[in-house]
PDB file of C-alpha atoms in Angstrom:
ATOM      1  CA  MET A   1     -35.655 -18.123  28.069  1.00 57.00           C
ATOM      2  CA  ILE A   2     -35.849 -15.386  25.441  1.00 56.00           C
ATOM      3  CA  LYS A   3     -38.596 -13.641  27.411  1.00 56.00           C
ATOM      4  CA  ASP A   4     -36.383 -13.734  30.499  1.00 62.00           C
ATOM      5  CA  TYR A   5     -33.674 -11.832  28.645  1.00 61.00           C
ATOM      6  CA  VAL A   6     -36.121  -9.249  27.302  1.00 60.00           C
ATOM      7  CA  SER A   7     -37.557  -8.580  30.766  1.00 59.00           C
ATOM      8  CA  ASN A   8     -34.105  -8.783  32.354  1.00 64.00           C
ATOM      9  CA  ALA A   9     -35.561 -11.338  34.774  1.00 58.00           C
ATOM     10  CA  CYS A  10     -32.068 -12.699  35.326  1.00 58.00           C
ATOM     11  CA  GLY A  11     -30.967  -9.408  36.938  1.00 72.00           C
ATOM     12  CA  LYS A  12     -27.533  -8.068  36.014  1.00 81.00           C
ATOM     13  CA  TYR A  13     -26.214  -9.886  32.980  1.00 88.00           C
ATOM     14  CA  ASN A  14     -22.907 -11.811  33.153  1.00 91.00           C
ATOM     15  CA  ILE A  15     -20.612 -13.786  30.876  1.00 94.00           C
ATOM     16  CA  ASP A  16     -22.864 -16.859  31.051  1.00 92.00           C
ATOM     17  CA  ASN A  17     -25.770 -14.746  29.802  1.00 91.00           C
ATOM     18  CA  LEU A  18     -23.636 -13.407  26.960  1.00 94.00           C
ATOM     19  CA  LEU A  19     -22.702 -16.933  25.906  1.00 95.00           C
ATOM     20  CA  GLU A  20     -26.360 -18.022  26.001  1.00 93.00           C
ATOM     21  CA  ILE A  21     -27.524 -14.959  24.050  1.00 93.00           C
ATOM     22  CA  MET A  22     -24.938 -15.581  21.331  1.00 96.00           C
ATOM     23  CA  ALA A  23     -25.973 -19.233  21.121  1.00 95.00           C
ATOM     24  CA  LEU A  24     -29.609 -18.140  20.779  1.00 93.00           C
ATOM     25  CA  LEU A  25     -28.750 -15.642  18.045  1.00 95.00           C
ATOM     26  CA  ARG A  26     -26.907 -18.379  16.160  1.00 96.00           C
ATOM     27  CA  SER A  27     -29.671 -20.977  16.640  1.00 94.00           C
ATOM     28  CA  GLU A  28     -32.155 -22.079  13.992  1.00 92.00           C
ATOM     29  CA  ASP A  29     -34.776 -19.673  15.357  1.00 88.00           C
ATOM     30  CA  GLY A  30     -32.251 -16.917  15.981  1.00 92.00           C
ATOM     31  CA  CYS A  31     -31.158 -13.901  13.957  1.00 94.00           C
ATOM     32  CA  PRO A  32     -31.021 -14.374  10.139  1.00 95.00           C
ATOM     33  CA  TRP A  33     -27.816 -12.315   9.982  1.00 96.00           C
ATOM     34  CA  ASP A  34     -25.973 -13.690  13.014  1.00 96.00           C
ATOM     35  CA  LYS A  35     -26.517 -17.349  12.174  1.00 94.00           C
ATOM     36  CA  VAL A  36     -24.918 -17.142   8.720  1.00 96.00           C
ATOM     37  CA  GLN A  37     -21.711 -15.388   9.817  1.00 97.00           C
ATOM     38  CA  THR A  38     -18.289 -17.074   9.640  1.00 97.00           C
ATOM     39  CA  HIS A  39     -14.857 -16.361  11.100  1.00 97.00           C
ATOM     40  CA  GLU A  40     -13.954 -14.685   7.812  1.00 96.00           C
ATOM     41  CA  SER A  41     -17.094 -12.553   7.486  1.00 97.00           C
ATOM     42  CA  ILE A  42     -16.721 -10.965  10.944  1.00 96.00           C
ATOM     43  CA  ARG A  43     -12.917 -10.710  10.897  1.00 95.00           C
ATOM     44  CA  GLY A  44     -13.053  -7.001  10.102  1.00 92.00           C
ATOM     45  CA  ALA A  45     -15.478  -6.325  12.944  1.00 95.00           C
ATOM     46  CA  LEU A  46     -13.002  -7.680  15.500  1.00 94.00           C
ATOM     47  CA  ILE A  47     -10.326  -5.304  14.216  1.00 92.00           C
ATOM     48  CA  GLU A  48     -12.755  -2.372  14.080  1.00 93.00           C
ATOM     49  CA  GLU A  49     -14.004  -2.911  17.640  1.00 95.00           C
ATOM     50  CA  THR A  50     -10.429  -3.174  18.920  1.00 94.00           C
ATOM     51  CA  TYR A  51      -9.534   0.154  17.330  1.00 92.00           C
ATOM     52  CA  GLU A  52     -12.654   1.754  18.803  1.00 95.00           C
ATOM     53  CA  ALA A  53     -11.595   0.550  22.258  1.00 96.00           C
ATOM     54  CA  ALA A  54      -8.132   2.016  21.655  1.00 92.00           C
ATOM     55  CA  ASP A  55      -9.744   5.298  20.584  1.00 92.00           C
ATOM     56  CA  ALA A  56     -11.702   5.430  23.853  1.00 95.00           C
ATOM     57  CA  ILE A  57      -8.441   4.952  25.769  1.00 94.00           C
ATOM     58  CA  ASP A  58      -6.762   7.733  23.787  1.00 90.00           C
ATOM     59  CA  LYS A  59      -9.667  10.049  24.597  1.00 92.00           C
ATOM     60  CA  ASN A  60      -9.702   8.968  28.261  1.00 95.00           C
ATOM     61  CA  ASP A  61     -13.417   8.224  27.857  1.00 97.00           C
ATOM     62  CA  MET A  62     -14.075   5.472  30.397  1.00 97.00           C
ATOM     63  CA  SER A  63     -17.792   5.261  29.590  1.00 97.00           C
ATOM     64  CA  ALA A  64     -16.956   4.605  25.942  1.00 96.00           C
ATOM     65  CA  LEU A  65     -14.186   2.197  26.947  1.00 97.00           C
ATOM     66  CA  LYS A  66     -16.646   0.102  28.970  1.00 97.00           C
ATOM     67  CA  GLU A  67     -18.933  -0.115  25.953  1.00 97.00           C
ATOM     68  CA  GLU A  68     -16.140  -0.852  23.476  1.00 97.00           C
ATOM     69  CA  LEU A  69     -14.598  -3.555  25.678  1.00 97.00           C
ATOM     70  CA  GLY A  70     -18.043  -5.161  25.682  1.00 97.00           C
ATOM     71  CA  ASP A  71     -18.057  -5.048  21.888  1.00 97.00           C
ATOM     72  CA  VAL A  72     -14.585  -6.642  21.763  1.00 97.00           C
ATOM     73  CA  LEU A  73     -15.725  -9.355  24.186  1.00 98.00           C
ATOM     74  CA  MET A  74     -18.815  -9.952  22.063  1.00 98.00           C
ATOM     75  CA  GLN A  75     -16.576 -10.579  19.052  1.00 98.00           C
ATOM     76  CA  VAL A  76     -14.532 -13.094  21.051  1.00 98.00           C
ATOM     77  CA  VAL A  77     -17.719 -14.871  22.124  1.00 98.00           C
ATOM     78  CA  PHE A  78     -19.018 -14.753  18.523  1.00 98.00           C
ATOM     79  CA  HIS A  79     -15.904 -16.493  17.162  1.00 98.00           C
ATOM     80  CA  ALA A  80     -15.922 -19.010  20.016  1.00 98.00           C
ATOM     81  CA  GLN A  81     -19.586 -19.880  19.340  1.00 98.00           C
ATOM     82  CA  ILE A  82     -18.905 -20.355  15.608  1.00 98.00           C
ATOM     83  CA  GLU A  83     -16.030 -22.711  16.375  1.00 97.00           C
ATOM     84  CA  ARG A  84     -18.087 -24.561  18.982  1.00 97.00           C
ATOM     85  CA  GLU A  85     -20.674 -25.263  16.277  1.00 97.00           C
ATOM     86  CA  ASN A  86     -17.857 -26.399  13.979  1.00 96.00           C
ATOM     87  CA  GLY A  87     -16.840 -28.991  16.555  1.00 96.00           C
ATOM     88  CA  GLY A  88     -13.624 -27.180  17.455  1.00 96.00           C
ATOM     89  CA  PHE A  89     -12.893 -25.151  20.579  1.00 97.00           C
ATOM     90  CA  ASN A  90     -15.365 -23.271  22.770  1.00 97.00           C
ATOM     91  CA  PHE A  91     -15.224 -20.216  25.044  1.00 97.00           C
ATOM     92  CA  ASP A  92     -14.064 -22.300  28.025  1.00 97.00           C
ATOM     93  CA  ASP A  93     -11.143 -23.538  25.920  1.00 98.00           C
ATOM     94  CA  VAL A  94     -10.241 -19.927  25.121  1.00 97.00           C
ATOM     95  CA  CYS A  95     -10.269 -19.038  28.834  1.00 97.00           C
ATOM     96  CA  ASP A  96      -8.303 -22.165  29.722  1.00 97.00           C
ATOM     97  CA  GLY A  97      -5.672 -21.377  27.113  1.00 95.00           C
ATOM     98  CA  VAL A  98      -5.093 -17.785  28.177  1.00 95.00           C
ATOM     99  CA  CYS A  99      -4.968 -18.728  31.895  1.00 96.00           C
ATOM    100  CA  ARG A 100      -2.360 -21.410  31.204  1.00 93.00           C
ATOM    101  CA  LYS A 101      -0.374 -18.918  29.117  1.00 90.00           C
ATOM    102  CA  LEU A 102      -0.410 -16.281  31.871  1.00 91.00           C
ATOM    103  CA  ILE A 103       0.739 -18.789  34.490  1.00 92.00           C
ATOM    104  CA  PHE A 104       3.462 -20.206  32.231  1.00 89.00           C
ATOM    105  CA  ARG A 105       4.770 -16.785  31.205  1.00 88.00           C
ATOM    106  CA  HIS A 106       4.880 -15.431  34.760  1.00 91.00           C
ATOM    107  CA  PRO A 107       7.246 -17.845  36.524  1.00 90.00           C
ATOM    108  CA  HIS A 108       8.378 -14.932  38.717  1.00 88.00           C
ATOM    109  CA  VAL A 109       4.848 -14.891  40.180  1.00 88.00           C
ATOM    110  CA  PHE A 110       3.737 -18.530  39.937  1.00 90.00           C
ATOM    111  CA  GLY A 111       7.193 -20.122  40.160  1.00 86.00           C
ATOM    112  CA  SER A 112      10.675 -19.593  41.556  1.00 85.00           C
ATOM    113  CA  VAL A 113      12.198 -17.424  38.823  1.00 84.00           C
ATOM    114  CA  GLU A 114      13.605 -14.050  39.932  1.00 84.00           C
ATOM    115  CA  ALA A 115      12.476 -10.936  38.018  1.00 82.00           C
ATOM    116  CA  ASP A 116      12.481  -7.711  40.019  1.00 83.00           C
ATOM    117  CA  THR A 117      12.245  -5.145  37.207  1.00 89.00           C
ATOM    118  CA  PRO A 118       9.944  -4.648  34.195  1.00 89.00           C
ATOM    119  CA  ASP A 119      12.920  -5.209  31.840  1.00 83.00           C
ATOM    120  CA  GLU A 120      13.718  -8.551  33.463  1.00 84.00           C
ATOM    121  CA  VAL A 121      10.077  -9.551  33.148  1.00 86.00           C
ATOM    122  CA  LEU A 122      10.051  -8.682  29.434  1.00 83.00           C
ATOM    123  CA  ASN A 123      13.277 -10.593  28.784  1.00 81.00           C
ATOM    124  CA  ASN A 124      11.875 -13.653  30.550  1.00 81.00           C
ATOM    125  CA  TRP A 125       8.601 -13.243  28.624  1.00 80.00           C
ATOM    126  CA  ASP A 126      10.423 -13.202  25.276  1.00 78.00           C
ATOM    127  CA  ASN A 127      12.506 -16.266  26.142  1.00 80.00           C
ATOM    128  CA  ILE A 128       9.496 -18.208  27.389  1.00 82.00           C
ATOM    129  CA  LYS A 129       7.483 -17.204  24.325  1.00 79.00           C
ATOM    130  CA  ARG A 130      10.218 -18.535  22.032  1.00 78.00           C
ATOM    131  CA  GLN A 131      10.204 -21.857  23.888  1.00 80.00           C
ATOM    132  CA  GLU A 132       6.429 -22.001  23.905  1.00 77.00           C
ATOM    133  CA  LYS A 133       6.158 -21.424  20.158  1.00 78.00           C
ATOM    134  CA  SER A 134       9.173 -23.638  19.326  1.00 78.00           C
ATOM    135  CA  GLN A 135      11.029 -20.721  17.776  1.00 80.00           C
ATOM    136  CA  LYS A 136      14.520 -22.130  17.272  1.00 82.00           C
ATOM    137  CA  THR A 137      15.987 -19.357  15.112  1.00 88.00           C
ATOM    138  CA  PHE A 138      15.826 -15.575  15.046  1.00 87.00           C
ATOM    139  CA  THR A 139      14.125 -15.881  11.655  1.00 91.00           C
ATOM    140  CA  ASP A 140      11.343 -17.832  13.375  1.00 89.00           C
ATOM    141  CA  THR A 141      10.720 -14.853  15.650  1.00 88.00           C
ATOM    142  CA  LEU A 142      10.402 -12.570  12.618  1.00 92.00           C
ATOM    143  CA  THR A 143       8.084 -14.806  10.604  1.00 90.00           C
ATOM    144  CA  SER A 144       5.820 -15.132  13.652  1.00 88.00           C
ATOM    145  CA  VAL A 145       4.961 -11.415  13.487  1.00 89.00           C
ATOM    146  CA  PRO A 146       1.426 -11.355  12.006  1.00 90.00           C
ATOM    147  CA  ASP A 147       1.103 -10.141   8.409  1.00 90.00           C
ATOM    148  CA  ALA A 148      -2.192  -8.522   9.401  1.00 87.00           C
ATOM    149  CA  PHE A 149      -0.483  -5.970  11.673  1.00 88.00           C
ATOM    150  CA  PRO A 150      -0.606  -2.351  10.466  1.00 89.00           C
ATOM    151  CA  ALA A 151       2.523  -1.909   8.334  1.00 92.00           C
ATOM    152  CA  LEU A 152       4.291   0.572  10.634  1.00 93.00           C
ATOM    153  CA  MET A 153       3.622  -1.582  13.691  1.00 91.00           C
ATOM    154  CA  ARG A 154       4.845  -4.688  11.860  1.00 94.00           C
ATOM    155  CA  ALA A 155       8.017  -2.948  10.678  1.00 95.00           C
ATOM    156  CA  GLN A 156       8.777  -1.728  14.196  1.00 94.00           C
ATOM    157  CA  LYS A 157       8.270  -5.198  15.690  1.00 93.00           C
ATOM    158  CA  LEU A 158      10.420  -6.850  13.002  1.00 95.00           C
ATOM    159  CA  GLN A 159      13.237  -4.369  13.614  1.00 96.00           C
ATOM    160  CA  LYS A 160      13.069  -4.838  17.371  1.00 92.00           C
ATOM    161  CA  ARG A 161      13.278  -8.612  17.057  1.00 90.00           C
ATOM    162  CA  ALA A 162      16.102  -8.407  14.514  1.00 94.00           C
ATOM    163  CA  SER A 163      18.026  -6.171  16.921  1.00 93.00           C
ATOM    164  CA  LYS A 164      18.139  -9.040  19.424  1.00 88.00           C
ATOM    165  CA  ALA A 165      20.302 -10.884  16.889  1.00 90.00           C
ATOM    166  CA  GLY A 166      22.593  -7.860  16.509  1.00 92.00           C
ATOM    167  CA  TYR A 167      21.025  -6.637  13.276  1.00 92.00           C
ATOM    168  CA  ASP A 168      20.602  -2.986  14.170  1.00 95.00           C
ATOM    169  CA  PHE A 169      22.141   0.449  13.749  1.00 95.00           C
ATOM    170  CA  VAL A 170      24.616   1.632  16.356  1.00 94.00           C
ATOM    171  CA  ASP A 171      22.585   4.753  17.084  1.00 95.00           C
ATOM    172  CA  VAL A 172      20.000   7.123  15.650  1.00 96.00           C
ATOM    173  CA  ASN A 173      22.654   8.912  13.563  1.00 96.00           C
ATOM    174  CA  ASP A 174      23.382   5.703  11.652  1.00 96.00           C
ATOM    175  CA  ALA A 175      19.646   5.198  11.210  1.00 96.00           C
ATOM    176  CA  MET A 176      19.356   8.751   9.856  1.00 97.00           C
ATOM    177  CA  ASP A 177      22.185   8.095   7.394  1.00 97.00           C
ATOM    178  CA  LYS A 178      20.285   5.070   6.109  1.00 97.00           C
ATOM    179  CA  LEU A 179      17.120   7.150   5.739  1.00 97.00           C
ATOM    180  CA  SER A 180      19.056   9.768   3.735  1.00 97.00           C
ATOM    181  CA  GLU A 181      20.454   6.988   1.532  1.00 97.00           C
ATOM    182  CA  GLU A 182      16.977   5.603   0.872  1.00 97.00           C
ATOM    183  CA  LEU A 183      15.630   9.074   0.056  1.00 97.00           C
ATOM    184  CA  LEU A 184      18.381   9.492  -2.513  1.00 97.00           C
ATOM    185  CA  GLU A 185      17.526   6.127  -4.058  1.00 97.00           C
ATOM    186  CA  LEU A 186      13.855   7.124  -4.188  1.00 97.00           C
ATOM    187  CA  SER A 187      14.801  10.361  -5.942  1.00 96.00           C
ATOM    188  CA  GLU A 188      16.783   8.357  -8.520  1.00 96.00           C
ATOM    189  CA  ALA A 189      13.846   5.978  -9.041  1.00 96.00           C
ATOM    190  CA  ILE A 190      11.515   8.949  -9.620  1.00 96.00           C
ATOM    191  CA  SER A 191      13.965  10.362 -12.156  1.00 96.00           C
ATOM    192  CA  SER A 192      14.033   7.045 -13.996  1.00 94.00           C
ATOM    193  CA  GLU A 193      10.202   6.971 -14.000  1.00 93.00           C
ATOM    194  CA  ASN A 194      10.368   3.267 -13.152  1.00 93.00           C
ATOM    195  CA  LYS A 195       7.122   2.516 -11.304  1.00 95.00           C
ATOM    196  CA  GLU A 196       8.356  -0.757  -9.812  1.00 95.00           C
ATOM    197  CA  GLU A 197      11.525   0.850  -8.468  1.00 95.00           C
ATOM    198  CA  MET A 198       9.553   3.779  -7.049  1.00 96.00           C
ATOM    199  CA  PHE A 199       7.250   1.320  -5.269  1.00 97.00           C
ATOM    200  CA  ASP A 200      10.224  -0.508  -3.709  1.00 96.00           C
ATOM    201  CA  GLU A 201      12.043   2.668  -2.691  1.00 97.00           C
ATOM    202  CA  ILE A 202       8.957   4.238  -1.075  1.00 96.00           C
ATOM    203  CA  GLY A 203       8.713   1.109   1.064  1.00 96.00           C
ATOM    204  CA  ASP A 204      12.406   1.338   1.973  1.00 97.00           C
ATOM    205  CA  VAL A 205      12.041   5.012   2.946  1.00 97.00           C
ATOM    206  CA  LEU A 206       9.115   4.231   5.235  1.00 97.00           C
ATOM    207  CA  PHE A 207      10.912   1.238   6.751  1.00 96.00           C
ATOM    208  CA  SER A 208      13.992   3.378   7.403  1.00 97.00           C
ATOM    209  CA  ALA A 209      11.857   6.132   8.949  1.00 97.00           C
ATOM    210  CA  VAL A 210      10.449   3.541  11.352  1.00 97.00           C
ATOM    211  CA  ASN A 211      14.021   2.597  12.300  1.00 96.00           C
ATOM    212  CA  VAL A 212      14.791   6.229  13.148  1.00 97.00           C
ATOM    213  CA  SER A 213      11.599   6.442  15.177  1.00 96.00           C
ATOM    214  CA  ARG A 214      12.450   3.269  17.092  1.00 96.00           C
ATOM    215  CA  HIS A 215      15.939   4.527  17.964  1.00 96.00           C
ATOM    216  CA  LEU A 216      14.365   7.709  19.303  1.00 96.00           C
ATOM    217  CA  GLY A 217      12.057   5.645  21.492  1.00 94.00           C
ATOM    218  CA  ILE A 218       9.016   6.899  19.575  1.00 95.00           C
ATOM    219  CA  ASP A 219       6.172   4.643  18.423  1.00 93.00           C
ATOM    220  CA  ALA A 220       5.951   5.191  14.664  1.00 93.00           C
ATOM    221  CA  GLU A 221       2.258   4.267  14.495  1.00 90.00           C
ATOM    222  CA  GLU A 222       1.355   6.799  17.187  1.00 90.00           C
ATOM    223  CA  ALA A 223       3.577   9.489  15.666  1.00 93.00           C
ATOM    224  CA  LEU A 224       1.951   9.129  12.240  1.00 93.00           C
ATOM    225  CA  ALA A 225      -1.523   9.121  13.813  1.00 90.00           C
ATOM    226  CA  LYS A 226      -0.730  12.399  15.574  1.00 92.00           C
ATOM    227  CA  SER A 227       0.576  13.913  12.331  1.00 94.00           C
ATOM    228  CA  ALA A 228      -2.651  12.893  10.609  1.00 93.00           C
ATOM    229  CA  ASP A 229      -4.648  14.640  13.355  1.00 92.00           C
ATOM    230  CA  LYS A 230      -2.428  17.712  12.992  1.00 94.00           C
ATOM    231  CA  PHE A 231      -3.033  17.727   9.237  1.00 95.00           C
ATOM    232  CA  ILE A 232      -6.812  17.714   9.756  1.00 95.00           C
ATOM    233  CA  SER A 233      -6.540  20.547  12.283  1.00 94.00           C
ATOM    234  CA  ARG A 234      -4.425  22.743   9.967  1.00 94.00           C
ATOM    235  CA  PHE A 235      -6.599  21.930   6.959  1.00 95.00           C
ATOM    236  CA  SER A 236      -9.696  22.939   8.928  1.00 95.00           C
ATOM    237  CA  ALA A 237      -8.055  26.189  10.063  1.00 94.00           C
ATOM    238  CA  ALA A 238      -6.972  27.015   6.506  1.00 94.00           C
ATOM    239  CA  GLU A 239     -10.471  26.378   5.184  1.00 94.00           C
ATOM    240  CA  MET A 240     -11.942  28.587   7.912  1.00 93.00           C
ATOM    241  CA  LEU A 241      -9.550  31.395   7.017  1.00 93.00           C
ATOM    242  CA  ALA A 242     -10.528  31.099   3.361  1.00 93.00           C
ATOM    243  CA  SER A 243     -14.224  31.070   4.255  1.00 93.00           C
ATOM    244  CA  GLU A 244     -13.826  34.246   6.357  1.00 92.00           C
ATOM    245  CA  ARG A 245     -12.496  35.919   3.207  1.00 91.00           C
ATOM    246  CA  GLY A 246     -15.349  34.644   1.078  1.00 93.00           C
ATOM    247  CA  GLN A 247     -13.136  32.072  -0.650  1.00 92.00           C
ATOM    248  CA  SER A 248     -13.339  28.324  -1.256  1.00 94.00           C
ATOM    249  CA  LEU A 249     -10.181  26.195  -1.127  1.00 93.00           C
ATOM    250  CA  ASP A 250     -10.850  24.554  -4.489  1.00 93.00           C
ATOM    251  CA  GLU A 251     -10.944  27.995  -6.139  1.00 92.00           C
ATOM    252  CA  LEU A 252      -7.447  28.995  -4.949  1.00 92.00           C
ATOM    253  CA  GLY A 253      -4.075  28.499  -6.574  1.00 94.00           C
ATOM    254  CA  VAL A 254      -1.080  26.658  -5.097  1.00 94.00           C
ATOM    255  CA  GLN A 255       0.603  29.781  -3.733  1.00 94.00           C
ATOM    256  CA  GLU A 256      -2.604  31.013  -2.099  1.00 93.00           C
ATOM    257  CA  LEU A 257      -3.171  27.595  -0.520  1.00 94.00           C
ATOM    258  CA  ASP A 258       0.407  27.550   0.808  1.00 94.00           C
ATOM    259  CA  ALA A 259      -0.067  31.019   2.290  1.00 93.00           C
ATOM    260  CA  LEU A 260      -3.249  29.904   4.053  1.00 93.00           C
ATOM    261  CA  TRP A 261      -1.495  26.778   5.361  1.00 94.00           C
ATOM    262  CA  ASN A 262       1.401  28.769   6.777  1.00 93.00           C
ATOM    263  CA  GLU A 263      -0.991  31.237   8.372  1.00 92.00           C
ATOM    264  CA  ALA A 264      -2.946  28.386   9.969  1.00 91.00           C
ATOM    265  CA  LYS A 265       0.297  26.848  11.203  1.00 91.00           C
ATOM    266  CA  LYS A 266       1.331  30.092  12.913  1.00 88.00           C
ATOM    267  CA  LYS A 267      -1.950  30.223  14.835  1.00 83.00           C
ATOM    268  CA  GLU A 268      -1.367  26.840  16.495  1.00 79.00           C
TER     269      GLU A 268
END
């Protein structure tokens, strides 16, 4: 069987081949690394591969996306194989579960429920999801948001769910007022030199900034990612300007660095 895979005697590979290959890698005569992995040891790889797939989408690189989706699928198969060996679920159970979920959450397609707009679909989806997960209170919907989400994404999702219970600002101006209030409290914490208070207030400032972003209809995670890219671009331009003048950034003073930054900013 192994020789068949090496020679590609089976033709174009498919999901059954992937499942068999993973089982082989995890077998007694398989790969020394693969066969000792656990759900916990490869947890980070699943997250990493997902981000790489997202990066390919952002760059509109379909060749990379095809490869990265394969890597994500491999991680799913890897976890399913580990659990199969543990006597739990297998890949077929994973497929069965997601198919049942899709059918159950799309009653406007597979049932008699009416939903003619994307908003109606999302409202139905949320209601069905609450029933499915036995979420009886609004607090249940908040505690179901995974702790492992990136902090900005988690904050945005928590705020959105809380808003369904009426806990929300009237408009972006109210959200801005709250952000200004939190900035003032942070300033006071800095003045007091209380590390614990500064920690809390920084968190409140960021949480309030996410609220402003949400009211503007802007994804906070994406906005911060773009700002990070912009920072790299300006930093690179400033360093290039310094290099053209025979200077190194770490040899310059604060005022000279600021001047370079502003010059780089103007050239954008």
